[in-house]
Short mmCIF file of C-alpha atoms in Angstrom, two decimals:
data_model
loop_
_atom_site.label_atom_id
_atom_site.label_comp_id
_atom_site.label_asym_id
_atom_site.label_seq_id
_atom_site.Cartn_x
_atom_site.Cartn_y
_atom_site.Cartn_z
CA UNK A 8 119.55 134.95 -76.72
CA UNK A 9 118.19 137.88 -78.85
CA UNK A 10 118.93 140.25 -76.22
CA UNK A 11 122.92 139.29 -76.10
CA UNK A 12 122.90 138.89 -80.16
CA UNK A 13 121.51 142.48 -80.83
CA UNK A 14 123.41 144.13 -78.78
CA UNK A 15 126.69 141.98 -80.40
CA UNK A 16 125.32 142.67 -83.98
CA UNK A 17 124.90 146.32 -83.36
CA UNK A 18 127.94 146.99 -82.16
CA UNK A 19 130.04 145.24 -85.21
CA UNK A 20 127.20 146.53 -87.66
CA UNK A 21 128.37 150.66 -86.28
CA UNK A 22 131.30 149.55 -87.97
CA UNK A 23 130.55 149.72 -91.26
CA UNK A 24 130.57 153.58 -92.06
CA UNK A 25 127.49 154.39 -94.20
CA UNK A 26 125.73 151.59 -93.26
CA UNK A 27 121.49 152.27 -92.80
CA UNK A 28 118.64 150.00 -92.27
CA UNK A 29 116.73 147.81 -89.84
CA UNK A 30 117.03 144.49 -87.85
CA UNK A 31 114.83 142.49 -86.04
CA UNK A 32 115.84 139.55 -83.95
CA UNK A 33 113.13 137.07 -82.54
CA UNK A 34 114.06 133.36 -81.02
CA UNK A 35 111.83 132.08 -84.44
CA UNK A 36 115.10 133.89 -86.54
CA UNK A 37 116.63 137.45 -87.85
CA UNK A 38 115.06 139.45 -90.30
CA UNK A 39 117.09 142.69 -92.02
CA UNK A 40 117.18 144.94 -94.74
CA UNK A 41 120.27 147.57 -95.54
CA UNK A 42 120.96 150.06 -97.56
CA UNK A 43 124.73 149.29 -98.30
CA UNK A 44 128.16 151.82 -99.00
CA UNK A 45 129.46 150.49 -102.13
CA UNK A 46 132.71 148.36 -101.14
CA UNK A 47 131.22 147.11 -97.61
CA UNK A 48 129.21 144.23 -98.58
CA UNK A 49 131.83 141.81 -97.91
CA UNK A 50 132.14 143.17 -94.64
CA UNK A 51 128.15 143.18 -94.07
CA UNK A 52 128.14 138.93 -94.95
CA UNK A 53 130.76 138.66 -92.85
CA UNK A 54 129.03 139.69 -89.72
CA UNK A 55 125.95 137.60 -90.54
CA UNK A 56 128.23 134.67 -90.73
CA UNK A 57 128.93 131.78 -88.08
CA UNK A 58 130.47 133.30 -85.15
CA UNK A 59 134.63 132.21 -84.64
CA UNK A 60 135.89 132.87 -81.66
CA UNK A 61 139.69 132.82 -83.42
CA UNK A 62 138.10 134.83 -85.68
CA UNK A 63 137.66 138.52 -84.12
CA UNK A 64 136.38 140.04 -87.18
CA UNK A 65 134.05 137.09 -88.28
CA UNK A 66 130.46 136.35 -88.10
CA UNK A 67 128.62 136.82 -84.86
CA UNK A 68 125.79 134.75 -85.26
CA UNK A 69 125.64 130.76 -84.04
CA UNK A 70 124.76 129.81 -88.19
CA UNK A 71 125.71 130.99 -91.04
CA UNK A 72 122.61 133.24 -92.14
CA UNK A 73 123.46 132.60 -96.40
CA UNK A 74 124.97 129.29 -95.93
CA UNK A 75 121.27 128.27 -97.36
CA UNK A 76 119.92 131.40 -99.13
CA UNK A 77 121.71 134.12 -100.24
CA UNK A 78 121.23 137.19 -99.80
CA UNK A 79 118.34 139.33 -101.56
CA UNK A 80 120.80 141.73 -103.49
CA UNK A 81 119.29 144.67 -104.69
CA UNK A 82 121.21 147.51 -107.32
CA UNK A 83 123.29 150.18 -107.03
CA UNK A 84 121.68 153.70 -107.19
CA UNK A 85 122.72 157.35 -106.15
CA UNK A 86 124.07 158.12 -102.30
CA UNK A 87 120.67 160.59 -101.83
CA UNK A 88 118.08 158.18 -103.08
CA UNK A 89 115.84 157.55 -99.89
CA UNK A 90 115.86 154.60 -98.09
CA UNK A 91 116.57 154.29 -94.92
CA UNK A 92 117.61 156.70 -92.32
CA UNK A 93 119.62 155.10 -89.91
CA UNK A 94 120.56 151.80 -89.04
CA UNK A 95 118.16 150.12 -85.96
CA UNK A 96 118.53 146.58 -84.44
CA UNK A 97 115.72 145.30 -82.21
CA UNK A 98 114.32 142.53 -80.85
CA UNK A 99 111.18 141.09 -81.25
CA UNK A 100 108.31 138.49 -80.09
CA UNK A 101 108.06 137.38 -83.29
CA UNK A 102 109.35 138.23 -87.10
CA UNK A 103 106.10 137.97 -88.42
CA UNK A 104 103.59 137.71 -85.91
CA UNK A 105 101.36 135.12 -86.88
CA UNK A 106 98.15 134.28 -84.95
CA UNK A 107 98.16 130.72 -85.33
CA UNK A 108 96.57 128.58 -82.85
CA UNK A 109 96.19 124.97 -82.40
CA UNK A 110 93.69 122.87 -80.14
CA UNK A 111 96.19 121.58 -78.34
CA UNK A 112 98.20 124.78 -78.53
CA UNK A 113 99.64 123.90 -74.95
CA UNK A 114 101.47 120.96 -76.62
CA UNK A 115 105.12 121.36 -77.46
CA UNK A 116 104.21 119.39 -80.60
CA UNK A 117 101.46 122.07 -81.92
CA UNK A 118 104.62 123.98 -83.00
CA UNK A 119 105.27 124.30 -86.81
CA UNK A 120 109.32 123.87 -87.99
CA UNK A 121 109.49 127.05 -89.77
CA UNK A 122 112.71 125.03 -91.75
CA UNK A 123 109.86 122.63 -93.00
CA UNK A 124 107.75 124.57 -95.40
CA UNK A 125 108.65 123.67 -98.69
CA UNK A 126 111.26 124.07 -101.92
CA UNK A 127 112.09 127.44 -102.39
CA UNK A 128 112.23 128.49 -106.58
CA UNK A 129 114.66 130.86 -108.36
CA UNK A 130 112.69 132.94 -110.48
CA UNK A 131 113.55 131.94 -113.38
CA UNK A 132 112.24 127.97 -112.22
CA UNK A 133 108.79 129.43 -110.79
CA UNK A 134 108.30 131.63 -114.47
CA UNK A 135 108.91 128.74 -116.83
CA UNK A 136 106.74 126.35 -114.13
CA UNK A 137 103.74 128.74 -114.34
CA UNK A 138 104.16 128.89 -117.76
CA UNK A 139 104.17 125.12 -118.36
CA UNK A 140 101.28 124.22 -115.83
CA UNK A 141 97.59 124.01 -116.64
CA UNK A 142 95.33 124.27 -113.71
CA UNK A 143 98.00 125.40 -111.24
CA UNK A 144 97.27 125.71 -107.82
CA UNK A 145 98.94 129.41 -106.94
CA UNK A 146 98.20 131.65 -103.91
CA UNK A 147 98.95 135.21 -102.73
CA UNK A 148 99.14 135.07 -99.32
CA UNK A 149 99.22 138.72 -98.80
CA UNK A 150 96.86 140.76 -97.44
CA UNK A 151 93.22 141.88 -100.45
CA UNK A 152 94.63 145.71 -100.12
CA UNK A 153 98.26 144.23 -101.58
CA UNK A 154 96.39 141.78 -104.34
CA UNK A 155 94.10 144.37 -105.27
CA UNK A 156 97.31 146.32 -106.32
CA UNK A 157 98.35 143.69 -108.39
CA UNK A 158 99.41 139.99 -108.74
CA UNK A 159 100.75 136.77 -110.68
CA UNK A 160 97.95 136.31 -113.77
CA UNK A 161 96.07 132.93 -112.42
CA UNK A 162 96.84 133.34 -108.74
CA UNK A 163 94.43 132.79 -105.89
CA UNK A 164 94.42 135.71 -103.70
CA UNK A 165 93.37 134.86 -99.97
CA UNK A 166 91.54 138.07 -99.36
CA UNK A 167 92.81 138.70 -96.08
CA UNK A 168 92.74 141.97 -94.23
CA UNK A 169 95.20 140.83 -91.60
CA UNK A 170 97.97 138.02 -91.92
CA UNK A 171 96.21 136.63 -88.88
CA UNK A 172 93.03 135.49 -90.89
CA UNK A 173 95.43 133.86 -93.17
CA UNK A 174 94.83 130.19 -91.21
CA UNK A 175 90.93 129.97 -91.46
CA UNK A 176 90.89 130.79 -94.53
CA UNK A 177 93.38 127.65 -95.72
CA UNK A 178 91.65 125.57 -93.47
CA UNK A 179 87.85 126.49 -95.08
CA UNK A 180 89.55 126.11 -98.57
CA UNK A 181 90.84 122.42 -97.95
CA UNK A 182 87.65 121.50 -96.49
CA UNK A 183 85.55 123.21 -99.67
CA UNK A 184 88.34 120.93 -102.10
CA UNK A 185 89.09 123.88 -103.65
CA UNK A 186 92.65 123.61 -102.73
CA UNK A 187 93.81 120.05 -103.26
CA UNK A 188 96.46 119.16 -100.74
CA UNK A 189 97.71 116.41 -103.37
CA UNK A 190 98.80 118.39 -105.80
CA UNK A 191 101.61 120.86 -106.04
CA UNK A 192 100.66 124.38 -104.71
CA UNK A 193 102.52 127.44 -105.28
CA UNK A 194 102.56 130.82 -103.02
CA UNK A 195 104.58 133.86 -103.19
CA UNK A 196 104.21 137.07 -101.10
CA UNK A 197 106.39 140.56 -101.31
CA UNK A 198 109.88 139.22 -99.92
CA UNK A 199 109.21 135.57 -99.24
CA UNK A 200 108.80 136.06 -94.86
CA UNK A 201 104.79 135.64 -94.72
CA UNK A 202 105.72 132.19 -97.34
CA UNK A 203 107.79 130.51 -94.24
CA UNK A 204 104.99 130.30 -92.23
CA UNK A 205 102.30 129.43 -94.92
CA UNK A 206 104.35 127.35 -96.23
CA UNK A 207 105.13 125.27 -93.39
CA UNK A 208 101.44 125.89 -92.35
CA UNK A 209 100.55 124.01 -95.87
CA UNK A 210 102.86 121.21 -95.07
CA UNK A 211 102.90 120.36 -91.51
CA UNK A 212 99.24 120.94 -90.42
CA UNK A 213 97.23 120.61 -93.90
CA UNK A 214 99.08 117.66 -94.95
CA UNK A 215 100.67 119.21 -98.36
CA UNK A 216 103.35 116.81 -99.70
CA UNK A 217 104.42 119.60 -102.83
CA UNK A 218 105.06 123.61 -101.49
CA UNK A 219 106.66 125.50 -103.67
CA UNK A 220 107.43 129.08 -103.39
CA UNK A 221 108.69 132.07 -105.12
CA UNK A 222 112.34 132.84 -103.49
CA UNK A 223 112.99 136.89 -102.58
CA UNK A 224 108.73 137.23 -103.57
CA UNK A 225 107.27 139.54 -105.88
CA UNK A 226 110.72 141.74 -105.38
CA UNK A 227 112.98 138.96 -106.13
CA UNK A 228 110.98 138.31 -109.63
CA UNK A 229 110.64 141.78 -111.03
CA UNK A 230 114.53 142.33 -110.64
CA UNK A 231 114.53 139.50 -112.36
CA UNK A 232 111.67 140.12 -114.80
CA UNK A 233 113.14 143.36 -115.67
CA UNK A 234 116.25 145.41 -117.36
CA UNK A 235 117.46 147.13 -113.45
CA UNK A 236 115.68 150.31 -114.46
CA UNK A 237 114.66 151.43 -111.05
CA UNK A 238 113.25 154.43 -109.82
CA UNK A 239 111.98 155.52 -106.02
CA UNK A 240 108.13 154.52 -104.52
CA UNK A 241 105.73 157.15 -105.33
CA UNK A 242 103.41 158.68 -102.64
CA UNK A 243 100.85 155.85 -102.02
CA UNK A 244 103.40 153.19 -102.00
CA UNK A 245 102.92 151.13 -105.01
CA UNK A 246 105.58 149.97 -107.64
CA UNK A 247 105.42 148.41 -111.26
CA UNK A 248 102.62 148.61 -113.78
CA UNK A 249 99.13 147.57 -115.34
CA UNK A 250 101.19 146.63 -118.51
CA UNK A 251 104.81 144.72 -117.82
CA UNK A 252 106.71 143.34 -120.55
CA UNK A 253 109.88 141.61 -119.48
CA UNK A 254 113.77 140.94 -120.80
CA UNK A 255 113.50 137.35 -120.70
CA UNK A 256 113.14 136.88 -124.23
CA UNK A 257 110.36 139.25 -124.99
CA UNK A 258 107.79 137.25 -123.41
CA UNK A 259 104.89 139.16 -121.59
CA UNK A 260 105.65 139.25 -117.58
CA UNK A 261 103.66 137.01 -115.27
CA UNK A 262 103.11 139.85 -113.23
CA UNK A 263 100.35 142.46 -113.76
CA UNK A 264 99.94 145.46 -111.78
CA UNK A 265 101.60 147.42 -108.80
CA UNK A 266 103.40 145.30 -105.83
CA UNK A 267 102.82 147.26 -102.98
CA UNK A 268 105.60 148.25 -100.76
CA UNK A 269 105.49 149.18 -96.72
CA UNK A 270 108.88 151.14 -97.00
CA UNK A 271 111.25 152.95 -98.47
CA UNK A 272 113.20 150.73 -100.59
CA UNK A 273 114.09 150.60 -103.93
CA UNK A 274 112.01 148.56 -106.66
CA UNK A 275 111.53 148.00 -110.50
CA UNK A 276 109.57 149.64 -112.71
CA UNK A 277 108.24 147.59 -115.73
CA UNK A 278 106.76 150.21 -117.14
CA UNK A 279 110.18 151.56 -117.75
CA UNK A 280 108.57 155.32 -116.43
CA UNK A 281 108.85 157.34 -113.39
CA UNK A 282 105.89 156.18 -110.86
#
């Protein structure tokens, strides 16, 4: 229950002297970002790990939360560099709430399996795929105010103002055929959360056979993309620049522009300047 399991992961989270950020726990799963003391992150997997009950100090949860994914590691900067100012666990309706209705949204089978929504891709797999495909079907299924900051050259932006709209306007672009659910399709969004759910969105109620998505989003990519020179957001929350040129052999980046940020953590800076 999300109620027992927050209280449970606060308590062995306290632990961890140093440790800052947020949790939010929802029956649909656990979503968390931390700002970790060097030397604890051993101690910080271990917690999210299956729970032992021989094992005191072990995980806590029922699953192992990186027995799948790993974790989304970020870099190692200065003690004072903000991020986040204390550590918070709550729970939650919903991790992302999503708006999605169905006509028979009564029926225990109108429910999409959020563990049903596609092949997550490395970044460097989803680079050398865009690269190599002509005519590629690519979305960003954040919100216009986030694309208009900037995307992935050739993707599809859905124009959304709210997450919520995100469902009509899939549906309207199936029925126009100007998304073809028989060939592959490829989304990304800021950290990969919103992708879950339009992922399995794509698959289970569009009829998708090929979702692919970009694993850790936009952030995930431009730590790859880039040499780990970071610096802090600037005022109006933005990150990156109109002119990226990546490590990865000195090819141009795929991304163009800023990739807008809702918080205080830590990004890269393809520019290689102070935003």
């Amino acid at each position: 229950e999300p109620d027992e399991l927050r209280d449970t992961l606060f308590e062995r989270l306290q632990t961890i002297s140093g440790l800052r950020g947020t949790v939010y726990i929802a029956k649909e799963g656990i979503n968390a970002q931390f700002a970790v003391p060097t030397g604890e992150l051993d101690n910080l997997i271990r917690v999210f790990g299956r729970k032992n009950y021989e094992d005191i100090g072990g995980g806590c949860l029922p699953f192992d939360a990186f027995e799948k994914n790993p974790p989304n590691m970020g870099n190692v900067v200065d003690g004072g560099t903000p991020t986040f100012d204390r550590l918070i666990v709550r729970t939650r309706d919903y991790i992302l709430r999503d708006g999605i209705t169905f006509d028979d949204k009564e029926s225990e089978d109108s429910k999409l399996d959020w563990s049903d929504a596609g092949i997550e891709l490395d970044p460097p797999q989803w680079d050398e795929q865009l690269r190599q495909r002509k005519n590629i079907q690519l979305l960003d299924c954040r919100n216009k105010y986030e694309s208009d900051q900037g995307s992935f050259v050739s993707a599809k932006p859905l124009n959304t103002q709210t997450f919520g709209e995100t469902w009509e306007v899939l549906d309207s672009q199936v029925k126009s055929q100007s998304l073809d659910p028989s060939e592959p399709v490829y989304i990304f969004c800021t950290g990969g959360i919103r992708c879950v759910k339009v992922g399995a969105y794509l698959k289970q109620h569009l009829g998708f056979d090929d979702v692919r998505s970009l694993r850790h989003g936009i952030i995930g990519y431009e730590r790859w993309d880039g040499d780990d020179s970071l610096v802090s957001d600037n005022d109006d929350g933005n990150s990156g620049s109109d002119d990226a040129q990546d490590n990865q052999g000195g090819r141009d980046s795929l991304w163009r522009g800023d990739n807008f940020l809702f918080d205080k953590r830590r990004f890269h800076d393809t520019s290689k300047k102070e935003s």
